């Protein structure tokens, strides 16, 4: 999965906030090659994002859920701006 798609998935996932998403982005930014994502496990994401105990289960369940896959599919048609995009402020 490329980084842009990964960040899109995180954005739509329940249980992770904007600060957690940013922490993950900063971490993977230092690990990327050719805009391809080095595989991170759910456990890695939780640790990097510093997801609290309160939200860990929600994140784990949603990250692998059909509901998230459906939300991704529904929103793929929408234009969205990513931190990796040239037009990003």
Coordinates of C-alpha atoms in Angstrom, one line a residue:
X1 CA 0.0 0.0 0.0
X2 CA 1.4 3.4 -0.8
X3 CA 1.7 6.1 1.8
X4 CA -1.1 8.2 0.5
X5 CA -3.6 5.3 0.6
X6 CA -2.3 4.3 4.0
X7 CA -2.9 7.8 5.4
X8 CA -6.4 7.8 3.8
X9 CA -7.1 4.5 5.6
X10 CA -6.0 5.9 8.9
X11 CA -8.0 9.1 8.4
X12 CA -11.2 7.0 8.0
X13 CA -10.4 4.6 10.8
X14 CA -12.2 4.9 14.1
X15 CA -10.1 5.0 17.3
X16 CA -7.2 7.2 16.1
X17 CA -7.1 10.9 16.2
X18 CA -5.4 13.6 14.2
X19 CA -2.4 13.6 16.6
X20 CA -2.0 9.9 16.3
X21 CA -2.2 10.1 12.5
X22 CA 0.4 12.8 12.6
X23 CA 2.7 10.7 14.8
X24 CA 2.4 7.8 12.3
X25 CA 3.1 10.1 9.4
X26 CA 6.3 11.4 11.0
X27 CA 7.5 7.9 11.7
X28 CA 6.8 6.5 8.3
X29 CA 8.3 9.7 6.7
X30 CA 11.6 8.6 8.0
X31 CA 11.1 5.0 6.8
X32 CA 9.8 5.5 3.3
X33 CA 11.4 4.7 -0.1
X34 CA 9.8 5.7 -3.4
X35 CA 6.5 6.5 -1.6
X36 CA 5.9 2.9 -0.8
X37 CA 5.0 2.2 2.8
X38 CA 7.1 -0.2 4.9
X39 CA 4.5 -2.5 6.4
X40 CA 3.4 -1.6 9.9
X41 CA 1.4 -3.9 12.0
X42 CA -1.6 -2.8 13.9
X43 CA 0.4 -3.1 17.1
X44 CA 3.1 -0.9 15.6
X45 CA 0.5 1.7 14.6
X46 CA -1.0 1.8 18.1
X47 CA 2.4 2.2 19.6
X48 CA 3.5 5.0 17.2
X49 CA 0.2 6.8 17.4
X50 CA 0.1 6.5 21.2
X51 CA -3.5 5.3 21.1
X52 CA -4.8 5.1 24.6
X53 CA -6.1 1.9 26.2
X54 CA -9.6 3.3 25.9
X55 CA -9.4 3.4 22.0
X56 CA -7.0 0.4 21.3
X57 CA -9.8 -2.1 20.9
X58 CA -11.9 0.2 18.7
X59 CA -8.9 0.9 16.5
X60 CA -7.9 -2.8 16.2
X61 CA -11.5 -3.9 15.3
X62 CA -12.1 -1.1 12.8
X63 CA -8.7 -1.2 11.1
X64 CA -9.5 -4.7 9.8
X65 CA -13.2 -4.3 9.4
X66 CA -15.4 -4.6 6.4
X67 CA -17.0 -1.3 7.5
X68 CA -13.6 0.5 7.0
X69 CA -13.2 -1.1 3.6
X70 CA -16.7 0.1 2.7
X71 CA -15.9 3.7 3.9
X72 CA -12.7 3.7 1.9
X73 CA -14.6 2.5 -1.2
X74 CA -17.3 5.1 -0.7
X75 CA -14.8 8.0 -0.3
X76 CA -12.4 7.0 -3.0
X77 CA -14.3 9.0 -5.5
X78 CA -14.0 12.2 -3.5
X79 CA -11.0 14.5 -4.1
X80 CA -9.0 14.8 -0.9
X81 CA -5.9 16.7 -0.2
X82 CA -3.0 14.8 1.5
X83 CA 0.1 16.1 3.2
X84 CA 2.0 14.4 0.4
X85 CA 0.3 16.3 -2.3
X86 CA 2.0 19.2 -4.1
X87 CA -1.0 21.4 -3.5
X88 CA -1.0 20.8 0.2
X89 CA -0.5 24.2 2.0

